[in-house]
Tab-separated table of C-alpha atoms in Angstrom:
chain	number	residue	atom	x	y	z
A	1	GLY	CA	15.086	8.091	6.050
A	2	ASP	CA	11.072	8.409	5.670
A	3	SER	CA	8.211	6.924	7.574
A	4	VAL	CA	5.395	7.591	9.132
A	5	THR	CA	3.356	7.318	12.072
A	6	GLN	CA	-0.156	6.767	12.480
A	7	MET	CA	-2.616	6.512	15.564
A	8	GLU	CA	-3.053	3.042	16.113
A	9	GLY	CA	-6.204	1.391	16.321
A	10	PRO	CA	-8.701	-0.130	16.175
A	11	VAL	CA	-11.307	2.345	15.824
A	12	THR	CA	-15.099	1.281	16.722
A	13	LEU	CA	-17.494	4.529	15.994
A	14	SER	CA	-21.177	4.552	15.761
A	15	GLU	CA	-23.047	5.963	12.929
A	16	GLU	CA	-22.869	9.697	11.992
A	17	ALA	CA	-19.704	9.914	14.657
A	18	PHE	CA	-17.303	11.704	13.849
A	19	LEU	CA	-14.142	10.459	13.148
A	20	THR	CA	-10.213	11.292	13.210
A	21	ILE	CA	-7.196	9.348	12.471
A	22	ASN	CA	-3.856	10.951	13.201
A	23	CYS	CA	-1.228	10.432	10.955
A	24	THR	CA	2.468	12.752	10.875
A	25	TYR	CA	5.443	12.089	9.041
A	26	THR	CA	9.419	12.334	8.528
A	27	ALA	CA	10.983	13.219	5.455
A	28	THR	CA	13.881	15.261	4.010
A	29	GLY	CA	11.924	17.701	1.136
A	30	TYR	CA	8.251	17.719	0.609
A	31	PRO	CA	7.074	14.723	0.050
A	32	SER	CA	4.007	14.426	-1.546
A	33	LEU	CA	1.468	12.874	1.354
A	34	PHE	CA	-1.288	10.159	0.732
A	35	TRP	CA	-4.814	7.907	2.474
A	36	TYR	CA	-5.403	5.084	0.930
A	37	VAL	CA	-8.496	2.141	2.242
A	38	GLN	CA	-8.372	-1.027	2.421
A	39	TYR	CA	-11.617	-2.517	2.803
A	40	PRO	CA	-12.073	-6.174	3.811
A	41	GLY	CA	-10.372	-8.925	0.819
A	42	GLU	CA	-9.465	-5.908	-1.469
A	43	GLY	CA	-6.424	-4.187	-2.112
A	44	LEU	CA	-5.332	-0.992	-1.226
A	45	GLN	CA	-7.178	2.145	-2.834
A	46	LEU	CA	-6.305	6.203	-3.131
A	47	LEU	CA	-8.835	7.659	-0.773
A	48	LEU	CA	-6.921	11.392	-1.037
A	49	LYS	CA	-3.549	12.803	-1.701
A	50	ALA	CA	-2.165	16.142	-0.818
A	51	THR	CA	0.972	17.377	-2.750
A	52	LYS	CA	2.529	20.356	-1.057
A	53	ALA	CA	1.609	22.398	2.341
A	54	ASP	CA	-1.798	23.729	3.370
A	55	ASP	CA	-3.132	21.407	0.408
A	56	LYS	CA	-6.422	19.887	1.524
A	57	GLY	CA	-7.604	16.486	-0.274
A	58	SER	CA	-10.772	15.445	0.118
A	59	ASN	CA	-13.270	12.458	-1.364
A	60	LYS	CA	-16.075	10.583	-0.030
A	61	GLY	CA	-16.751	12.936	2.945
A	62	PHE	CA	-13.050	12.302	4.378
A	63	GLU	CA	-10.642	15.201	4.182
A	64	ALA	CA	-7.019	16.038	5.292
A	65	THR	CA	-4.919	18.872	4.822
A	66	TYR	CA	-0.812	18.255	4.481
A	67	ARG	CA	0.090	20.269	8.036
A	68	LYS	CA	4.429	21.140	7.318
A	69	GLU	CA	4.403	22.897	10.437
A	70	THR	CA	3.440	20.167	12.687
A	71	THR	CA	4.613	17.374	10.322
A	72	SER	CA	0.740	15.954	9.925
A	73	PHE	CA	-1.943	14.623	7.627
A	74	HIS	CA	-4.819	13.383	9.677
A	75	LEU	CA	-7.945	12.061	8.430
A	76	GLU	CA	-10.955	13.791	9.230
A	77	LYS	CA	-14.787	12.794	8.717
A	78	GLY	CA	-17.539	14.514	10.054
A	79	SER	CA	-20.504	11.595	9.511
A	80	VAL	CA	-19.286	8.058	9.441
A	81	GLN	CA	-21.349	5.091	8.001
A	82	VAL	CA	-21.305	1.431	8.339
A	83	SER	CA	-20.180	1.366	4.999
A	84	ASP	CA	-16.655	3.177	5.882
A	85	SER	CA	-15.238	0.440	7.933
A	86	ALA	CA	-12.147	-0.768	6.512
A	87	VAL	CA	-8.426	-0.205	7.375
A	88	TYR	CA	-6.742	2.996	6.371
A	89	PHE	CA	-3.006	3.788	5.597
A	90	CYS	CA	-1.690	6.957	5.356
A	91	ALA	CA	1.285	7.164	3.120
A	92	LEU	CA	4.046	9.944	1.547
A	93	GLU	CA	5.477	9.763	-1.589
A	94	GLY	CA	9.349	10.247	-0.610
A	95	THR	CA	12.369	10.540	-2.703
A	96	GLY	CA	12.794	8.699	-5.792
A	97	ASN	CA	9.537	7.969	-6.091
A	98	GLN	CA	9.156	5.432	-3.175
A	99	PHE	CA	5.791	5.286	-1.058
A	100	TYR	CA	6.699	4.338	2.370
A	101	PHE	CA	2.858	2.645	4.011
A	102	GLY	CA	1.964	3.130	8.041
A	103	THR	CA	0.658	0.091	10.015
A	104	GLY	CA	-2.807	0.945	9.009
A	105	THR	CA	-6.369	2.073	11.727
A	106	SER	CA	-8.898	-0.076	11.139
A	107	LEU	CA	-12.031	1.500	11.656
A	108	THR	CA	-15.734	-0.087	12.376
A	109	VAL	CA	-18.538	1.188	12.180
A	110	ILE	CA	-21.160	0.098	14.339
A	111	PRO	CA	-25.216	1.207	13.573
B	1	GLU	CA	-9.202	1.661	-17.970
B	2	ALA	CA	-8.448	-1.973	-16.649
B	3	GLY	CA	-6.298	-2.022	-13.165
B	4	VAL	CA	-3.628	-3.575	-11.921
B	5	ALA	CA	-4.119	-7.480	-12.394
B	6	GLN	CA	-2.878	-10.224	-9.972
B	7	SER	CA	-2.332	-14.094	-10.241
B	8	PRO	CA	-3.408	-16.026	-8.808
B	9	ARG	CA	-5.823	-14.806	-6.025
B	10	TYR	CA	-5.056	-17.515	-3.280
B	11	LYS	CA	-2.245	-19.773	-3.069
B	12	ILE	CA	-1.672	-22.644	-0.404
B	13	ILE	CA	1.634	-24.572	-0.462
B	14	GLU	CA	3.989	-26.117	1.670
B	15	LYS	CA	7.079	-24.911	3.286
B	16	ARG	CA	9.836	-25.436	1.264
B	17	GLN	CA	8.007	-25.720	-1.780
B	18	SER	CA	7.493	-22.668	-4.442
B	19	VAL	CA	5.575	-19.850	-5.793
B	20	ALA	CA	4.873	-17.804	-8.391
B	21	PHE	CA	3.252	-14.982	-8.248
B	22	TRP	CA	2.153	-12.732	-11.791
B	23	CYS	CA	1.049	-8.841	-12.147
B	24	ASN	CA	0.199	-6.788	-14.634
B	25	PRO	CA	0.363	-3.383	-14.298
B	26	ILE	CA	-2.023	-0.072	-15.633
B	27	SER	CA	-1.111	-0.048	-19.733
B	28	GLY	CA	1.769	2.810	-20.056
B	29	HIS	CA	3.078	2.491	-16.833
B	30	ALA	CA	6.316	2.406	-16.174
B	31	THR	CA	7.088	1.847	-12.169
B	32	LEU	CA	6.265	-1.364	-10.706
B	33	TYR	CA	6.255	-2.165	-7.167
B	34	TRP	CA	5.677	-5.495	-5.432
B	35	TYR	CA	4.478	-4.890	-1.611
B	36	GLN	CA	4.240	-7.607	1.367
B	37	GLN	CA	1.856	-7.307	3.593
B	38	ILE	CA	1.468	-9.318	6.333
B	39	LEU	CA	-1.496	-9.904	8.333
B	40	GLY	CA	-1.617	-6.208	10.519
B	41	GLN	CA	1.006	-4.445	9.259
B	42	GLY	CA	1.171	-2.379	6.278
B	43	PRO	CA	2.859	-2.969	3.114
B	44	LYS	CA	6.484	-2.907	3.232
B	45	LEU	CA	8.181	-2.530	-0.536
B	46	LEU	CA	10.757	-5.877	-1.670
B	47	ILE	CA	11.134	-4.363	-4.709
B	48	GLN	CA	10.962	-1.284	-7.231
B	49	PHE	CA	10.704	-1.636	-10.885
B	50	GLN	CA	11.224	1.448	-14.130
B	51	ASN	CA	10.956	0.320	-16.539
B	52	ASN	CA	12.406	-3.794	-16.636
B	53	GLY	CA	15.802	-2.341	-14.657
B	54	VAL	CA	15.272	-2.518	-10.978
B	55	VAL	CA	15.494	1.152	-8.916
B	56	ASP	CA	15.194	-0.822	-5.010
B	57	ASP	CA	15.452	-3.823	-4.130
B	58	SER	CA	17.189	-3.615	-0.402
B	59	GLN	CA	14.400	-5.055	1.161
B	60	LEU	CA	13.905	-7.926	-1.252
B	61	PRO	CA	15.117	-10.950	0.479
B	62	LYS	CA	17.979	-12.253	-2.223
B	63	ASP	CA	18.287	-15.631	-0.980
B	64	ARG	CA	14.321	-16.262	-1.815
B	65	PHE	CA	13.119	-13.804	-3.378
B	66	SER	CA	13.459	-12.991	-6.463
B	67	ALA	CA	11.390	-10.519	-9.579
B	68	GLU	CA	11.249	-10.242	-13.092
B	69	ARG	CA	10.345	-7.246	-15.592
B	70	LEU	CA	10.745	-8.793	-18.734
B	71	LYS	CA	9.869	-6.143	-21.386
B	72	GLY	CA	9.320	-3.665	-18.935
B	73	VAL	CA	5.034	-5.147	-18.769
B	74	ASP	CA	4.292	-7.786	-16.603
B	75	SER	CA	6.413	-8.885	-13.705
B	76	THR	CA	6.828	-12.182	-11.729
B	77	LEU	CA	7.344	-12.230	-8.131
B	78	LYS	CA	8.970	-15.989	-7.194
B	79	ILE	CA	9.603	-17.394	-3.774
B	80	GLN	CA	11.667	-20.214	-3.443
B	81	PRO	CA	11.419	-22.323	-1.207
B	82	ALA	CA	9.124	-20.542	1.176
B	83	LYS	CA	9.188	-19.978	4.647
B	84	LEU	CA	6.259	-19.999	6.988
B	85	GLU	CA	7.236	-16.347	7.981
B	86	ASP	CA	6.352	-15.530	4.165
B	87	SER	CA	2.532	-15.917	4.801
B	88	ALA	CA	1.206	-12.719	3.740
B	89	VAL	CA	-0.670	-11.168	0.703
B	90	TYR	CA	1.681	-9.957	-1.700
B	91	LEU	CA	0.260	-6.655	-3.389
B	92	CYS	CA	1.259	-5.063	-6.616
B	93	ALA	CA	0.989	-1.653	-7.787
B	94	SER	CA	2.178	0.729	-10.652
B	95	SER	CA	2.274	3.790	-11.370
B	96	LEU	CA	2.790	6.427	-14.420
B	97	ASN	CA	4.370	9.261	-12.648
B	98	ARG	CA	4.922	10.488	-9.191
B	99	ASN	CA	2.083	11.160	-7.109
B	100	THR	CA	-0.116	8.042	-7.292
B	101	ILE	CA	0.836	4.305	-7.021
B	102	TYR	CA	-2.073	2.375	-7.892
B	103	PHE	CA	-2.630	-1.514	-6.649
B	104	GLY	CA	-4.504	-4.366	-7.559
B	105	GLU	CA	-6.318	-6.674	-5.373
B	106	GLY	CA	-3.743	-8.817	-3.846
B	107	SER	CA	-1.912	-12.472	-3.901
B	108	TRP	CA	-2.578	-14.069	-0.421
B	109	LEU	CA	-0.067	-16.958	0.367
B	110	THR	CA	-0.334	-18.581	2.860
B	111	VAL	CA	2.693	-21.381	3.928
B	112	VAL	CA	1.678	-24.019	6.340
């Protein structure tokens, strides 16, 4: 069945460091891919998405490129800030408009 | 545009008691989801509605969990009787069409 596997956390970085959170997926067909972010005590918020191969989603300095050949959708940011500390979830939309989420990667950015 | 509304935000109950969570999706969104998120894990789909019909409830523990979406708008998720392992955040989400779902802030349940 459809699923996503993302990098285990937690991840701790210094401010202005480069961030990569890996995500790979398994799916039939051509799913849409997403990154959601969850700040402490809040629900999930859409961070970015890509709907077809080679699409790049971007938002708030974060980017992820839909790589069909490697079935990946890695999240990157060139310079993280303390305010980026949160839990990041990779997700895909499979058949039947169903969404599957990874287990989440906790990011802590220290000044 | 108003987001997905959920209540209550927090609930503490004893095991074997019952609890109900309410969700009001974004106006016009036909698809409504209930997810369970256990601490440290990703959200797990419990049930998906399309208007007032159930699309997928394969992971809903039907011996204790029930959900309804009367009139295809608001939805209620009920747990009766609750178990300790039901302690989690219950997330409601809605979508208008394919490609994006929007989450509420969640209802945090602690079963003691």
